Coordinates of C-alpha atoms in Angstrom, one line a residue:
X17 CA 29.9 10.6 -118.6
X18 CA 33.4 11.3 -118.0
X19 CA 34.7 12.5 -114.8
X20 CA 38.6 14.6 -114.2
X21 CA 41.0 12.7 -112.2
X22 CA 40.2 15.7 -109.7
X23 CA 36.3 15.4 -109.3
X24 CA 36.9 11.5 -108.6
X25 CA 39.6 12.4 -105.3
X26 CA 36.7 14.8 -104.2
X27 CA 33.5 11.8 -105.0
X28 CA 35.8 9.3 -103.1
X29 CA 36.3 11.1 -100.1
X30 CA 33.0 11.9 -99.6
X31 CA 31.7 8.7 -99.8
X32 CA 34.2 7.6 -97.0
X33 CA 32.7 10.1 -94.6
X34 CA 29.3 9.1 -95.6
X35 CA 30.0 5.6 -94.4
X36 CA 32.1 6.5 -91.4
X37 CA 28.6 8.8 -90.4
X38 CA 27.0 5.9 -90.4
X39 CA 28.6 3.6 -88.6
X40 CA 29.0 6.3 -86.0
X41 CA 24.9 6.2 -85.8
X42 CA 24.5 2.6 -85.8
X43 CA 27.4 2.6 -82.5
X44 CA 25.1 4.9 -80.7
X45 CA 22.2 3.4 -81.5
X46 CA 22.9 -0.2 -80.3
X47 CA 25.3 0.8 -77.3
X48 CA 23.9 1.6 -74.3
X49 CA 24.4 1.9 -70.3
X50 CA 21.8 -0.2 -68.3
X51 CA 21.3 -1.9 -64.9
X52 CA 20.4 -5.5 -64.7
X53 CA 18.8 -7.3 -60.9
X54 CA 17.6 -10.8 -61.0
X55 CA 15.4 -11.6 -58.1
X56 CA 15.7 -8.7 -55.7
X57 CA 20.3 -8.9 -56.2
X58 CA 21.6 -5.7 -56.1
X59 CA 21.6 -3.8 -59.6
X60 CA 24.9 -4.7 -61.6
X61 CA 25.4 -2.3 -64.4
X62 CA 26.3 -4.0 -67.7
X63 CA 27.3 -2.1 -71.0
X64 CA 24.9 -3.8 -74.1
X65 CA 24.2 -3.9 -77.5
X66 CA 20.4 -3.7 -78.9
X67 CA 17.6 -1.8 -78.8
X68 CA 15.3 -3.8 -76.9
X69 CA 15.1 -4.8 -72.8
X70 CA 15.1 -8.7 -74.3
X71 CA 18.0 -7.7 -76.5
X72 CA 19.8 -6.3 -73.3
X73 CA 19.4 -9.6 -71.6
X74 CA 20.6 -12.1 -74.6
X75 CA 23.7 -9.8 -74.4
X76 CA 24.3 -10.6 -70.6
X77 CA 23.3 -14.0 -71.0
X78 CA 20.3 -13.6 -69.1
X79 CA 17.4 -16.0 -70.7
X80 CA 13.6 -16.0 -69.7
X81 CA 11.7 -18.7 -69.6
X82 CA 8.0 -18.3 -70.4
X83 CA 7.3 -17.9 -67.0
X84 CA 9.7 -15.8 -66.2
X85 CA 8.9 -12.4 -65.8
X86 CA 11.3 -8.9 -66.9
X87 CA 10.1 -5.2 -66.0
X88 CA 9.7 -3.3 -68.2
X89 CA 8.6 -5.9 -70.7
X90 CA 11.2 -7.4 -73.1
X91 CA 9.8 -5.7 -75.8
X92 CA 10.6 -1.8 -74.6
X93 CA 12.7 -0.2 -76.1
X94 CA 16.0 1.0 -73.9
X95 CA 16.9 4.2 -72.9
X96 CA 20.2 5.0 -71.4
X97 CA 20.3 4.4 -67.2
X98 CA 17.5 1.9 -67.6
X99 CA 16.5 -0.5 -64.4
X100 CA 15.8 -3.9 -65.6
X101 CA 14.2 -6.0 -62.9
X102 CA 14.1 -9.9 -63.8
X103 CA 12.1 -12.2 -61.7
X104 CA 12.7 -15.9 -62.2
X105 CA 10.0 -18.4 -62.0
X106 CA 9.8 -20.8 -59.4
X107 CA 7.3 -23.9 -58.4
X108 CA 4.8 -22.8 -56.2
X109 CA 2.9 -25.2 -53.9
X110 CA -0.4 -23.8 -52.7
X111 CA -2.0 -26.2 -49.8
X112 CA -6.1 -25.2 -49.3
X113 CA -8.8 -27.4 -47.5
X114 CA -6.1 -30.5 -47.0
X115 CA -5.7 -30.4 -51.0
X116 CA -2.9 -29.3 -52.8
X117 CA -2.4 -26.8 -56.7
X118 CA 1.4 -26.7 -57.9
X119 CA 2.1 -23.9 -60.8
X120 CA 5.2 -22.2 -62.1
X121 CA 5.5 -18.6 -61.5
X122 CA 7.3 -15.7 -61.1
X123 CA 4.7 -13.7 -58.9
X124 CA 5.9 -13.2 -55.6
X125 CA 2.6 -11.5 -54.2
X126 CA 0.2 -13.9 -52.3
X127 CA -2.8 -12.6 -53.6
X128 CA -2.0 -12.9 -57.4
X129 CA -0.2 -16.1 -56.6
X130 CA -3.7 -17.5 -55.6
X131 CA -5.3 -16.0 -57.9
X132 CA -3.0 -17.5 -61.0
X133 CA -4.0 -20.6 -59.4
X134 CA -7.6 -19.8 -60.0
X135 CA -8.6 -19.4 -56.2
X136 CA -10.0 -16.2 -54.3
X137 CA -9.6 -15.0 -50.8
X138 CA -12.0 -13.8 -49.2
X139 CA -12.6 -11.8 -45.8
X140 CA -11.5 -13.5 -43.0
X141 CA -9.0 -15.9 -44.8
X142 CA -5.7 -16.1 -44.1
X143 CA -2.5 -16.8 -45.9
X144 CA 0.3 -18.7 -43.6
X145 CA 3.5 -19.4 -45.5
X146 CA 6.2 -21.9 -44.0
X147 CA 3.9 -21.3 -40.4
X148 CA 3.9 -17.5 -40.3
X149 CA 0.9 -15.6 -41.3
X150 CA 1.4 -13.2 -44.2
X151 CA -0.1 -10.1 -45.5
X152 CA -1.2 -11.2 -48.7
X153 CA -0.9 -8.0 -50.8
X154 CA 2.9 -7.6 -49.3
X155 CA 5.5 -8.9 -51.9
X156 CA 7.6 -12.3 -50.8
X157 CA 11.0 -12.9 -50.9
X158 CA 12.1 -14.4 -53.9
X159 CA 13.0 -18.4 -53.3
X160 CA 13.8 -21.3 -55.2
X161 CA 10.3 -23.1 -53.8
X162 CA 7.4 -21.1 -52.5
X163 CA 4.7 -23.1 -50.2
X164 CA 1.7 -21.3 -49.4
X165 CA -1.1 -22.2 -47.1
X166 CA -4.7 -20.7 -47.8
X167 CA -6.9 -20.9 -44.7
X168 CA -10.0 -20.1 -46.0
X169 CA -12.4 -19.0 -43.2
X170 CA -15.4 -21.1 -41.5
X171 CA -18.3 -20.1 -39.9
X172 CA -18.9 -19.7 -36.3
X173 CA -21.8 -19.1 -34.0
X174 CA -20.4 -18.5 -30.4
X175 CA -23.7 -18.7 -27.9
X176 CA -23.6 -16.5 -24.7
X177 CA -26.3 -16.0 -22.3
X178 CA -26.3 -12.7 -23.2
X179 CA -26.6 -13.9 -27.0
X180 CA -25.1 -15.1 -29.7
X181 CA -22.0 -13.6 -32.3
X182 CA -21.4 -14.8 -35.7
X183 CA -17.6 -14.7 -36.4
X184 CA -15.7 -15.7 -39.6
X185 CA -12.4 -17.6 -38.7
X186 CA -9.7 -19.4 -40.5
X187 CA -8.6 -21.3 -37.5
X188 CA -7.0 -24.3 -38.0
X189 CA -8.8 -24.5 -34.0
X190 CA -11.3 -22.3 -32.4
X191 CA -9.2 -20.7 -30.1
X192 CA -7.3 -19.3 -33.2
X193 CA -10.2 -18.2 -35.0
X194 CA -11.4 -16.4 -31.6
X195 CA -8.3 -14.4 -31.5
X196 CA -8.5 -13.8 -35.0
X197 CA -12.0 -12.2 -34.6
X198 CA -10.7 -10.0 -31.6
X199 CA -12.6 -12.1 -29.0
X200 CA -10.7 -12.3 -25.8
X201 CA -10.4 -16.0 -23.9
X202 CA -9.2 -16.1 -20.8
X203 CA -8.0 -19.2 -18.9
X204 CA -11.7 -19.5 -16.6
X205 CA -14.1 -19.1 -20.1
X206 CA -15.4 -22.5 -20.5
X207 CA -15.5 -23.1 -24.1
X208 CA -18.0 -26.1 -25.7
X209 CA -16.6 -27.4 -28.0
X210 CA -12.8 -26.8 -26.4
X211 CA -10.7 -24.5 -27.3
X212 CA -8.4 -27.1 -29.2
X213 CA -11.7 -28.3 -31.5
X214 CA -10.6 -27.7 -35.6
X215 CA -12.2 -25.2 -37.3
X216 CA -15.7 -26.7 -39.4
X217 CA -18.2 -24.8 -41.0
X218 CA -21.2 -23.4 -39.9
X219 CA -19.8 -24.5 -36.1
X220 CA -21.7 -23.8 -33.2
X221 CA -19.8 -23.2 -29.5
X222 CA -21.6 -22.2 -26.8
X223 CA -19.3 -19.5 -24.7
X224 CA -19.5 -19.3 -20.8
X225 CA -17.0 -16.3 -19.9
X226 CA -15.4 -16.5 -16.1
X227 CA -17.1 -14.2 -13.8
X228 CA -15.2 -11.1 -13.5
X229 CA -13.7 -10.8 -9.5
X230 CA -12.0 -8.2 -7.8
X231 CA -9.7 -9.6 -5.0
X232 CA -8.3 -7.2 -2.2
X233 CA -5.8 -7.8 0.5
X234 CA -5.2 -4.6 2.2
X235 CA -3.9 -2.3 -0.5
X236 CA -3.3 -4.6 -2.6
X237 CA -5.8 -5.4 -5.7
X238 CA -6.3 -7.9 -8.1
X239 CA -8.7 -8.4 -11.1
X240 CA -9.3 -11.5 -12.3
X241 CA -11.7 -14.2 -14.0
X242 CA -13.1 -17.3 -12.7
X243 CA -15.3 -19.9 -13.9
X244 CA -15.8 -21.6 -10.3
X245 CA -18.9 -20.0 -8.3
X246 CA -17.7 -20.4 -4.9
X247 CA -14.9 -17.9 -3.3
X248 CA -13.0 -20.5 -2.8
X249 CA -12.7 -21.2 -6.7
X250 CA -12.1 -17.6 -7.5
X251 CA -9.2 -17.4 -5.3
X252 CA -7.9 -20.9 -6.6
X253 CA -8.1 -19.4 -10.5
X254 CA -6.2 -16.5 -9.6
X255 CA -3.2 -18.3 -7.5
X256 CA -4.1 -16.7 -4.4
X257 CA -4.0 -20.0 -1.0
X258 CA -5.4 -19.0 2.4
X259 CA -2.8 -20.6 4.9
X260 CA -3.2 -21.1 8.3
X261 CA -5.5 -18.8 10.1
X262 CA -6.1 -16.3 7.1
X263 CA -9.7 -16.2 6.0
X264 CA -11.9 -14.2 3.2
X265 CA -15.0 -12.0 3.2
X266 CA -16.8 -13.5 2.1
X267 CA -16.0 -17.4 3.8
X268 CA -14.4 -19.4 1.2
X269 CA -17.3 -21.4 0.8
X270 CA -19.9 -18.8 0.2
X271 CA -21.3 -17.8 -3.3
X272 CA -19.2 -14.9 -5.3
X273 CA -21.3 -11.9 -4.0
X274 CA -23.2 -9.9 -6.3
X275 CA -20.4 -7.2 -6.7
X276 CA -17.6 -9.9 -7.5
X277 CA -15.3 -8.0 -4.7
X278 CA -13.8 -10.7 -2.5
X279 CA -11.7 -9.4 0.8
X280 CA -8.7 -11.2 1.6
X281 CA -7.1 -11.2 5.3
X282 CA -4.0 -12.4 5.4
X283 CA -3.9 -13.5 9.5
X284 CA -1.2 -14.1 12.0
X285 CA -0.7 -13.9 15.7
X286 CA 2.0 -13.8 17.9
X287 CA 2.3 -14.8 21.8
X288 CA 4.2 -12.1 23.8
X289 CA 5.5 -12.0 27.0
X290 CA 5.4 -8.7 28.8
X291 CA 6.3 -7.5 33.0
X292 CA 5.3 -4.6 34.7
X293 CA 6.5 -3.5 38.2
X294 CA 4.0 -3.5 40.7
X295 CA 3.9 -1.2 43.2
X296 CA 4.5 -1.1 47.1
X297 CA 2.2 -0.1 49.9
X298 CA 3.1 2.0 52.6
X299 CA 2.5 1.0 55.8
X300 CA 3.4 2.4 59.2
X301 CA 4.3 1.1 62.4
X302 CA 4.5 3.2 66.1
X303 CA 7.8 3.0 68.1
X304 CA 7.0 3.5 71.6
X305 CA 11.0 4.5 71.9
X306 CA 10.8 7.6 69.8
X307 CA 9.9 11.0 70.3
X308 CA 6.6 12.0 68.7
X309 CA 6.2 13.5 65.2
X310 CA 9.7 11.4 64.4
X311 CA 9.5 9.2 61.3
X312 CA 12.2 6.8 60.4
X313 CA 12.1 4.0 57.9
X314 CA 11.6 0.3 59.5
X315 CA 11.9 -1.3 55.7
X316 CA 12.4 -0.2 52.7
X317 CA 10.4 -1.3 50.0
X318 CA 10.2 -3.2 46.9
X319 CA 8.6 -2.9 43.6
X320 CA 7.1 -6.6 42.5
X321 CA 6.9 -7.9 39.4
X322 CA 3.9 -9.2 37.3
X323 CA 4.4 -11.2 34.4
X324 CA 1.8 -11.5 31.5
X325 CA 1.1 -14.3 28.5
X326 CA -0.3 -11.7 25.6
X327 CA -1.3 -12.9 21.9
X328 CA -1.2 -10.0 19.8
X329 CA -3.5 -11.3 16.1
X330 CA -2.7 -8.9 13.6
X331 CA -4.9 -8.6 10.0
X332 CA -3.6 -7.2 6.8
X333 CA -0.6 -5.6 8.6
X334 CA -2.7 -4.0 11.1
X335 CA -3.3 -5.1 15.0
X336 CA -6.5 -6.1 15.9
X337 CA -6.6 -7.8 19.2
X338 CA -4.4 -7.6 22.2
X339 CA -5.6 -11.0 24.4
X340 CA -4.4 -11.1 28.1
X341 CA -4.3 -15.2 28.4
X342 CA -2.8 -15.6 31.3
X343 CA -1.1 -13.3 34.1
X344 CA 0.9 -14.5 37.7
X345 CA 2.9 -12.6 39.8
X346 CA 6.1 -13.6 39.4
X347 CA 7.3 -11.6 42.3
X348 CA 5.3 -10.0 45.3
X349 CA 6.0 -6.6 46.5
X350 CA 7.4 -5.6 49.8
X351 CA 5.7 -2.8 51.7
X352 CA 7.7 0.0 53.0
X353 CA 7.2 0.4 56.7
X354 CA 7.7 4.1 58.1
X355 CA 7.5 4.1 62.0
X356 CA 6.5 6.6 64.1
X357 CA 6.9 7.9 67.1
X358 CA 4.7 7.6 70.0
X359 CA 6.8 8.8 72.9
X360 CA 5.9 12.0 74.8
X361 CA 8.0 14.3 76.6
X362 CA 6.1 17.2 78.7
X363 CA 8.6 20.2 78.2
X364 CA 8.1 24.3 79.3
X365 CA 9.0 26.9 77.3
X366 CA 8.9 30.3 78.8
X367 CA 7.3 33.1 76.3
X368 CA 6.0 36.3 77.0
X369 CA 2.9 35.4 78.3
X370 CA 4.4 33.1 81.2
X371 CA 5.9 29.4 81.1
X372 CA 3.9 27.3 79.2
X373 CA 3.9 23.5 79.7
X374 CA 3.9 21.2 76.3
X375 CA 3.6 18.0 75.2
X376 CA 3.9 18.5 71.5
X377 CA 5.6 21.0 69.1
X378 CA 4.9 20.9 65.2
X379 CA 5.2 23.6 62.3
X380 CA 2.4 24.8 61.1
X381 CA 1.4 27.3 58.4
X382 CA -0.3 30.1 59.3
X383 CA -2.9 32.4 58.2
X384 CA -5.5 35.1 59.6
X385 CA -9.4 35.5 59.6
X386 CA -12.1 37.4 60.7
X387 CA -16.1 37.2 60.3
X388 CA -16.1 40.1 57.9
X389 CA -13.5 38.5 55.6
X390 CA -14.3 34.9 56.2
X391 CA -16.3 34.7 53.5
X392 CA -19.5 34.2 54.7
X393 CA -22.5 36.7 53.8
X394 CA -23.6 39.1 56.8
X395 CA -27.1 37.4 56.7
X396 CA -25.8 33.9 56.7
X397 CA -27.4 32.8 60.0
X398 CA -24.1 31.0 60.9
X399 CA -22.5 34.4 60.3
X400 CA -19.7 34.7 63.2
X401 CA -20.1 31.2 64.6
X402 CA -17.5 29.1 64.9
X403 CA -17.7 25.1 64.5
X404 CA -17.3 23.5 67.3
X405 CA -19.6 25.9 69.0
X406 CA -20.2 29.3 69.9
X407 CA -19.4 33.0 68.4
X408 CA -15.9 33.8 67.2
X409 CA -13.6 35.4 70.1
X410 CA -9.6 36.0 70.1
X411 CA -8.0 32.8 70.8
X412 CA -10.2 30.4 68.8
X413 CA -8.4 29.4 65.6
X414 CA -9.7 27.1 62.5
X415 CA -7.5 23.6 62.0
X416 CA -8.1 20.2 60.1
X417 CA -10.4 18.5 63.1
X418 CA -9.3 15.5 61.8
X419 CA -5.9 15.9 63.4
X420 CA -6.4 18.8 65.9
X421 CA -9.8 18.0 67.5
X422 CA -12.1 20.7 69.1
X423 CA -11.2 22.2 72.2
X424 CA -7.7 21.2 72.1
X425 CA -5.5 23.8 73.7
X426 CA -2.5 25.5 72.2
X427 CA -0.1 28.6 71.9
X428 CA 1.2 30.3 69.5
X429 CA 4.3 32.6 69.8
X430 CA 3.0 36.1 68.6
X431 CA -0.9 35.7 68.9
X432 CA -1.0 33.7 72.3
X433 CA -3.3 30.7 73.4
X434 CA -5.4 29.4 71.3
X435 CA -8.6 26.9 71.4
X436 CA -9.3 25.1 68.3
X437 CA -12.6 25.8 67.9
X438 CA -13.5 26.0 63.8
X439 CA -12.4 24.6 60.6
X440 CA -12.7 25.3 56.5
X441 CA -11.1 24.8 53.6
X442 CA -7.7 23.6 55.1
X443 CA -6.0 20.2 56.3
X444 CA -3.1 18.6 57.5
X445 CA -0.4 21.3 59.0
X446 CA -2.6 24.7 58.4
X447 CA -4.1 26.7 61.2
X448 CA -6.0 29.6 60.3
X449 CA -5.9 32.2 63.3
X450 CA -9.2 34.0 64.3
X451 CA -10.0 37.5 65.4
X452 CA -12.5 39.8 66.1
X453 CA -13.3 42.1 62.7
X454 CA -11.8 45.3 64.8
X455 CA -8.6 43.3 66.2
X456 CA -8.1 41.7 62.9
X457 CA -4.4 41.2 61.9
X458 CA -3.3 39.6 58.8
X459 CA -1.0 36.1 58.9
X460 CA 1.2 34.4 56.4
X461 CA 3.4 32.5 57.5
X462 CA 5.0 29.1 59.1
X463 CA 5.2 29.1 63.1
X464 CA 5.6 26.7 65.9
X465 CA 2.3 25.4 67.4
X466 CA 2.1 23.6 70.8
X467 CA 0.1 21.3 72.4
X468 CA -0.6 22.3 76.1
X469 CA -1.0 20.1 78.5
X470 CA -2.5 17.9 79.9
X471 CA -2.2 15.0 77.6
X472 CA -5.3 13.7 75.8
X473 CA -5.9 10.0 75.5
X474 CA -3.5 8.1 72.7
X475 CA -6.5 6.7 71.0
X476 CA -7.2 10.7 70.2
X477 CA -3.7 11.8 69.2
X478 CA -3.2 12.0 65.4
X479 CA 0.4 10.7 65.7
X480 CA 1.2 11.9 61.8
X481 CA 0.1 15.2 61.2
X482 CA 1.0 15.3 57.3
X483 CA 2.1 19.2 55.7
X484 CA -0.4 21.7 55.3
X485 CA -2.6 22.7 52.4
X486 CA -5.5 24.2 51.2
X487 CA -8.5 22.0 50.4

């Protein structure tokens, strides 16, 4: 067949685009955008040829070993964006029951690390690597050398008196596998074997937990464990010395009570030395050279002064005991001395009822009374009589005996003379003025009372007659 010059330009061109189309389709097809880590580095992104995730990697001259490990797998086919994770194999060194298992891999995860190696954990083992206990399902950091440690757990029977706990720990010592099993130990628990003793199977430990104590001193409160049985040895476990004079309830020697509450009293005393004044007497002292019913101070006086040796114990903060020990007078007192006078003087004073002659002249407060208003019922057999004898009259008058005795004679300016002849509810400077009930006149007020003559004996004279007042 022959073909026009014209028909082969148009067969030749199209046979050019043909092949152009193609090679177009192969480019696309082998080209692609990926990103590449290797060991947990941060993605790179690499531009590649193939169609494969192993492809991808010969073109960044990344080579796996047969333990090497690429995700996805080598053989996926790419896709454009693709993450390509590589992790490199490494020797692993797994240590178990003092033995030891070396392997190659690129697993990174504790649990299928041990498992490659043909081990299993299982509850209550632990997985330590480089001294630090792991969660073996939570991926490692990638490393050039991997050392695990597989502490596979023992059995252990811990005896109480209140009975007996079987526990699973890895240890390497009991006191490990104790905490591992959420047992608390505190410093007082006696542990047999210690607390240091390696971890063996099937091991038996007899567990005798400190007694529980609650220490008080004052507000202050402390709980704490002990495995002494005296007071003494609770206080010791928990740091706490008694010094000096400070005690506990109960004594340090004593039994832990019952209730495990020991009382602490923290103890001191202190000497104190304290004065007080002490007061004066009053004394007095007649002076035959001045006039009666004159007072003048002979000496003045003086406070003293006592002195006293205290010790003051206080407990907890709080006083307890205040202990006079020892008292003296470290100075005495000196009285005060008021003299009085004994002199008399017989003097007249005229008044409306004549000159009257008088050896004494004091102020007095006066009031009135009659037997209808003294107080006393109407059938009172007494009713009207007067104390030192006899009914009530004009001119007898009610005084404090004690200083005014009965039958003494007086006058007073605006009622006239006077006997004292009753008494009552008075003393001292008061005279009460008596009437008949149809004379009666009412008195309030102070007045001038004399003593007529003639003079009584001095061993009868009240020298000091002291201000009136009611009794």
């Amino acid at each position: 067949m022959k073909f026009s010059a014209s028909t082969l330009r148009l067969l030749s061109g199209a046979g050019i685009a043909l092949l152009a189309g193609a090679i177009l389709i192969a480019v696309g097809f082998f080209r692609h955008e990926v990103y590449i880590t290797v060991d947990g580095s941060e993605p790179a992104r690499h531009t590649v040829w193939g169609n494969t995730v192993s492809g991808a990697l010969r073109s960044t001259d990344v080579r796996l070993s047969p333990e090497d490990r690429a995700n996805p797998a080598p053989g996926t086919v790419l896709s454009e964006g693709m993450l390509i994770e590589v992790a490199t194999a490494a020797p692993v060194e797994i240590e178990i029951g003092g033995g030891r298992l070396n392997l190659v891999s690129a697993e990174r995860i504790p649990s299928n690390l041990i498992q490659e190696a043909g081990l299993q954990i299982f509850p209550g083992d632990e997985v330590w690597v480089d001294g630090v206990l792991v969660d073996p399902q939570v991926e490692l950091v990638a490393t050039r050398f991997l050392s695990l440690e597989l502490r596979q757990a023992n059995r252990v029977t811990l005896h109480r008196e209140t009975g007996q706990q079987v526990l699973l720990g890895a240890g390497p010592t009991l006191a490990h596998a104790l905490e591992q099993s959420g047992v608390a130990l505190y410093a007082s628990d006696v542990l047999v074997p210690g607390p240091t003793e390696y971890i063996v199977e099937n091991l038996e430990v007899d567990h005798l937990p400190g007694t529980l104590v609650e220490i008080r001193q004052g507000a202050d409160i402390l709980h704490s464990r002990t495995a002494g049985s005296t007071v003494g040895l609770a206080l010791a476990s928990a740091g706490i010395s008694l010094q000096g004079l400070d005690y506990s309830l109960p004594a340090e020697h004593e039994e832990i009570p019952d209730d495990g509450v020991i009382q602490v009293m923290r103890v001191s005393e202190e000497v104190l030395l304290e004065q007080e004044l002490v007061g004066f007497m009053t004394e007095f002292q007649a002076l035959t050279d001045v006039p009666i019913d004159t007072l003048q101070v002979v000496q003045a006086g003086e406070y003293g002064l006592q002195a006293q040796r205290i010790r003051v114990r206080v407990e907890n903060g709080e006083e307890i005991a205040r202990i006079v020990e020892d008292e003296w007078l470290v100075k005495e007192p000196v009285p005060r001395i008021e003299g009085y006078g004994t002199q008399i003087t017989i003097q007249t004073l005229d008044t409306p009822h004549g000159t009257i002659e008088y050896w004494r002249a004091v102020e007095f407060y006066a009031t009135s009374y009659s037997p209808a208003n003294s107080g006393t019922p109407l059938d009172a057999p007494w009713y009207g009589q007067v104390f030192c004898g006899g009914n009530m009259q004009n001119g007898f008058v009610g005084v404090d005996l004690d200083y005014v005795p009965c039958g003494t004679p007086l006058y007073i300016p605006g009622y006239g003379f006077a006997v004292a002849m009753d008494t009552g509810a008075i003393s001292g400077a008061w005279i009460d003025l008596g009437y008949l009930d149809k004379d009666y006149v009412p008195w309030h007020q102070f007045v001038t009372v004399y003593f007529l003559t003639p003079v009584p004996s001095a061993d009868s004279i009240a020298w000091i007659i002291p201000p009136g007042n009611a009794r």
